């Protein structure tokens, strides 16, 4: 085949491929149900150009224009762009195509695959030096994926990378994307003011650039933020702008967003029929344009309507459908919010175990992702469940936990709702003062944020509180205020409750005509609620019918799509077969020519090979002779090796002899160590015996010293009776005081000996009885100084320690407090309580106190901290030694305004003793 003919064939193939791609693009565009002039212009440009790079760029633009109309068509454009770019090694085209494919998987809910393509795009961009704005946009897309996974810390990392790419650059559309996604993260974290700030910054950039579609996205997020803040009028204003933009550009995606979010506004305002209608339209759009994440949100919202109407079976059906999308896609935050809704439904059905199961499942996710607003919703739900079960203290505790979180999170409307819930619990407990206080907070929040439903609930609860107190005038005032307020929110349930309160109030005050009038109104609205429930049920059934119809249409569309894909695959297969046949024919011709050349060269090579073979034989003979010579040399080397082996054997025997000597030396060292251990043991026993003898001597000496001192004190007491001379009596008192001081000194010295020498025998310590026993021993001093003693013990478990040592500690602390007691209302207080695995004992008085600069010196032996001190400086030293003996700690609290406070901590029980409840 000539080169000219081959070139013609190649041109023909290029022309056929170009026409084929043009036809494919044209068919894809005509299949889109919202064709635009922009797409038509791009298709014409693609068919007219022959430049490969330009074709890739046009396919990228077509992908971007088609997202709002058909995901599958956009994916085909992206894949074609990727194939074109790889064929011509166009780096930028490869990068953009990978990003577009990742975007498709993001829209369809396959986030792991989306993340994979985004990372491949970043890798490809590093190879072809893609411009920083593109890198910033890709980093922002990855951050958005982490937002969906609720990995907010990872979001911040990629946002900072994106900001680094945009530093010192003019404002571009990527800046708007960055601000927009930062706002989405703040919205998910319930920081609505910060989110609105970012959304408005993005809107300003997009307005300046004239990007109307992006402006619609900003209007949507600002409206959603207003909905979350219960500013429904502002939200509806932005959603109307979206609807106008969607109709002007014939954009089905924006129209779907309008239907979804305006439906949420209607739901918040209590107009469930309108909400169901718009949710149904949005769901129908999503069935043709499967944006999985928003499909799950719409299903959940429909479930909320069913739940509000009491149709829990259908509510659970839609909640489970939502979870089937959220859980596999790892939408953790949305799944947790669905668990909360299901928990409320189970609670209303009094299915308490399932309600707790759903609530705890939500709490686990909220804690993992750090969603404080979600935790507040969890505590509110759990409080309501406890209230339904009649466990009012637990309900109050959960409501307090929710309020503590809401004090840090910008959710004032939910805070007002929790206050109203708590007030109703307090009303059940007949704690009317606290109930009114929380209702006042609920009113303040509802009034500030124009929450008309919250105001109506506040007035209605206040009417119930006043009715419970039989204050019929106030009850009438609040009930009529609730009646006026409820008219603005169109809540029939709340209206019926207000009529019930008015009827009960007038009946209680004896105005039976008025009571009958409102009772009849109560009956009428109950009947209308039944009629409304029937209408809502019809709308619900219609929604279910439409959903089933849409699902059938999806199945048919998928079948048609599969058929079209099969036809397209068959066409591609035929084209590949034709190309293969043509290539094989060319290869066959080339192969024949190669075989002829090979045969010719084979014959010529064969003769040369024979000559080469004879030459090789000669060389082999010469090599054989060389091998024989090398064999003789090898024999000599073997003999030398045998001689070396003999020398090695002799060296081995020498090493074995040295090893035997080393073993004998080690045995000698072991024997010496054994004798040394015996010597140490003997010396230790001698020291113990000496210490024992010293302790015995000290004990007997102290008793011998105390005997005459006791005699002195006894004589002093006898002198009081027999001697009348005042001077002599004063001298006897001095003698008695000196003897008593010496006696205390001996007791303290004996205590030091006991602390160091006694073996501890553990048993339960009765702290309160022990304290009273100690105080009884000091009764004369306590009564003389007018000191009041108090003991407060709160130990759920038994305190197991050495009671005798604890008594020594308490005696010295009480003596220290007596010595430094103030003359004005002196008191000594002992507290004992459990802190974890420790028993805490606090000894506090209002005496002279401890100077801060003394620190731990007060525990030194013979240290006196004050000129007033008449002691011997051993009391606190003995306390510290005894505490350390019991493996405890002691410290002096110098922050007390007046007096001294010692805080002692002991192990609650020894490991050898079981834990004993009180």
XYZ file of N, CA and C in Angstrom, residues 445-533:
267
model
N -37.535 35.414 73.483
C -36.903 34.920 72.252
C -37.894 34.923 71.086
N -39.121 34.482 71.338
C -40.117 34.436 70.266
C -40.437 35.842 69.763
N -40.540 36.787 70.674
C -40.851 38.175 70.280
C -39.686 38.788 69.512
N -38.445 38.530 69.977
C -37.268 39.129 69.329
C -37.108 38.622 67.901
N -37.352 37.328 67.694
C -37.119 36.729 66.375
C -38.422 36.509 65.600
N -39.510 37.155 66.052
C -40.792 37.140 65.343
C -41.293 35.729 65.084
N -41.129 34.870 66.065
C -41.607 33.493 65.984
C -43.057 33.478 66.467
N -43.988 33.645 65.508
C -45.394 33.741 65.877
C -45.905 32.446 66.507
N -45.437 31.320 65.994
C -45.839 30.055 66.603
C -45.341 29.951 68.034
N -44.095 30.410 68.285
C -43.566 30.402 69.644
C -44.358 31.308 70.561
N -44.779 32.490 70.052
C -45.597 33.387 70.872
C -46.937 32.741 71.218
N -47.540 32.077 70.229
C -48.824 31.421 70.495
C -48.674 30.321 71.538
N -47.590 29.536 71.421
C -47.367 28.477 72.414
C -47.123 29.079 73.803
N -46.392 30.209 73.846
C -46.122 30.868 75.138
C -47.419 31.299 75.806
N -48.265 32.016 75.071
C -49.523 32.486 75.661
C -50.389 31.305 76.105
N -50.381 30.240 75.307
C -51.219 29.088 75.630
C -50.726 28.404 76.904
N -49.379 28.235 77.041
C -48.838 27.615 78.251
C -49.079 28.498 79.477
N -48.934 29.821 79.298
C -49.194 30.733 80.415
C -50.664 30.636 80.864
N -51.573 30.475 79.898
C -52.984 30.302 80.255
C -53.179 29.041 81.093
N -52.457 27.959 80.736
C -52.564 26.717 81.511
C -52.017 26.914 82.929
N -50.904 27.666 83.049
C -50.323 27.899 84.371
C -51.303 28.683 85.244
N -51.878 29.749 84.691
C -52.823 30.551 85.460
C -54.087 29.765 85.797
N -54.520 28.916 84.853
C -55.703 28.084 85.099
C -55.428 27.097 86.228
N -54.179 26.545 86.275
C -53.840 25.611 87.351
C -53.842 26.301 88.709
N -53.516 27.610 88.727
C -53.519 28.377 89.977
C -54.882 29.019 90.264
N -55.876 28.742 89.360
C -57.229 29.281 89.494
C -57.251 30.820 89.457
N -56.280 31.385 88.749
C -56.284 32.830 88.528
C -56.955 33.066 87.175
N -58.288 33.052 87.195
C -59.042 33.003 85.959
C -58.911 34.288 85.149
N -58.716 35.424 85.803
C -58.559 36.670 85.051
C -57.295 36.646 84.205
N -56.167 36.270 84.836
C -54.907 36.164 84.082
C -54.998 35.072 83.014
N -55.647 33.961 83.354
C -55.794 32.874 82.379
C -56.560 33.361 81.155
N -57.652 34.146 81.384
C -58.425 34.681 80.266
C -57.563 35.618 79.416
N -56.759 36.461 80.068
C -55.891 37.395 79.334
C -54.931 36.644 78.404
N -54.254 35.621 78.935
C -53.268 34.890 78.127
C -53.955 34.039 77.055
N -55.107 33.445 77.391
C -55.797 32.614 76.408
C -56.284 33.446 75.231
N -56.811 34.651 75.496
C -57.262 35.526 74.408
C -56.079 36.018 73.587
N -54.921 36.299 74.260
C -53.713 36.679 73.514
C -53.255 35.536 72.621
N -53.323 34.304 73.134
C -52.964 33.144 72.319
C -53.904 33.004 71.137
N -55.215 33.286 71.372
C -56.200 33.188 70.296
C -55.875 34.182 69.178
N -55.497 35.412 69.535
C -55.146 36.407 68.515
C -53.867 36.014 67.787
N -52.885 35.480 68.542
C -51.594 35.151 67.928
C -51.699 33.946 67.009
N -52.528 32.956 67.400
C -52.599 31.725 66.625
C -53.249 31.964 65.270
N -54.024 33.045 65.154
C -54.639 33.355 63.859
C -53.593 33.711 62.810
N -52.408 34.206 63.257
C -51.360 34.602 62.303
C -50.547 33.422 61.796
N -50.609 32.282 62.488
C -49.806 31.128 62.076
C -50.652 30.022 61.478
N -51.977 30.152 61.518
C -52.904 29.186 60.899
C -52.652 27.767 61.383
N -52.507 27.612 62.693
C -52.292 26.286 63.267
C -53.589 25.824 63.912
N -54.278 24.883 63.251
C -55.556 24.415 63.770
C -55.379 23.641 65.074
N -54.289 22.876 65.186
C -54.052 22.132 66.427
C -53.919 23.081 67.603
N -53.122 24.132 67.417
C -52.924 25.091 68.500
C -54.223 25.858 68.790
N -54.993 26.176 67.730
C -56.276 26.856 67.910
C -57.224 25.994 68.742
N -57.257 24.721 68.468
C -58.123 23.819 69.234
C -57.706 23.792 70.703
N -56.376 23.785 70.953
C -55.890 23.785 72.332
C -56.285 25.072 73.048
N -56.236 26.212 72.320
C -56.627 27.494 72.909
C -58.107 27.484 73.261
N -58.963 26.995 72.353
C -60.402 26.904 72.637
C -60.654 26.018 73.860
N -59.889 24.926 73.987
C -60.056 24.042 75.135
C -59.719 24.771 76.428
N -58.613 25.554 76.407
C -58.230 26.313 77.605
C -59.290 27.359 77.962
N -59.830 28.055 76.950
C -60.851 29.075 77.220
C -62.112 28.450 77.799
N -62.496 27.315 77.252
C -63.695 26.635 77.761
C -63.497 26.218 79.215
N -62.302 25.647 79.529
C -62.029 25.215 80.899
C -61.960 26.413 81.842
N -61.365 27.533 81.355
C -61.239 28.717 82.194
C -62.604 29.300 82.539
N -63.496 29.450 81.537
C -64.820 30.025 81.781
C -65.667 29.078 82.630
N -65.476 27.791 82.437
C -66.226 26.842 83.251
C -65.788 26.920 84.712
N -64.475 27.086 84.941
C -63.967 27.184 86.302
C -64.396 28.466 86.992
N -64.551 29.560 86.215
C -64.953 30.842 86.816
C -66.470 30.994 86.896
N -67.222 29.970 86.468
C -68.676 30.013 86.584
C -69.382 30.707 85.445
N -68.706 31.036 84.361
C -69.342 31.716 83.207
C -69.647 30.636 82.166
N -70.748 29.938 82.407
C -71.021 28.725 81.651
C -71.420 29.011 80.213
N -72.031 30.170 79.952
C -72.411 30.476 78.567
C -71.154 30.637 77.702
N -70.198 31.384 78.223
C -68.941 31.527 77.492
C -68.231 30.186 77.340
N -68.256 29.396 78.413
C -67.615 28.080 78.364
C -68.239 27.229 77.268
N -69.587 27.242 77.153
C -70.269 26.470 76.121
C -69.933 26.996 74.736
N -69.807 28.324 74.600
C -69.488 28.933 73.302
C -68.123 28.440 72.805
N -67.122 28.450 73.677
C -65.785 28.019 73.243
C -65.690 26.511 73.138
N -66.532 25.802 73.915
C -66.531 24.360 73.761
C -67.082 23.976 72.394
N -68.163 24.682 71.958
C -68.696 24.422 70.617
C -67.657 24.774 69.548
N -66.906 25.890 69.765
C -65.844 26.224 68.820
C -64.788 25.134 68.788
N -64.504 24.580 69.989
C -63.544 23.469 70.077
C -64.029 22.270 69.264
N -65.331 21.956 69.353
C -65.892 20.832 68.602
C -65.821 21.112 67.098
N -66.165 22.379 66.703
C -66.146 22.706 65.272
C -64.738 22.570 64.693
N -63.748 23.096 65.404
C -62.390 23.027 64.854
C -61.866 21.597 64.860
N -62.332 20.788 65.826
C -61.953 19.373 65.807
C -62.510 18.697 64.571
N -63.794 19.032 64.228
C -64.381 18.475 63.008
C -63.620 18.950 61.777
N -63.261 20.259 61.760
C -62.530 20.782 60.599
C -61.153 20.155 60.502
N -60.543 19.881 61.675
C -59.251 19.206 61.643
C -59.379 17.823 61.028
N -60.499 17.158 61.340
C -60.704 15.848 60.739
C -60.805 15.976 59.229
N -61.611 17.015 58.769
C -61.746 17.237 57.325
C -60.401 17.591 56.713
N -59.625 18.457 57.422
C -58.299 18.821 56.916
C -57.377 17.622 56.863
N -57.513 16.760 57.869
C -56.680 15.559 57.874
C -56.997 14.669 56.686
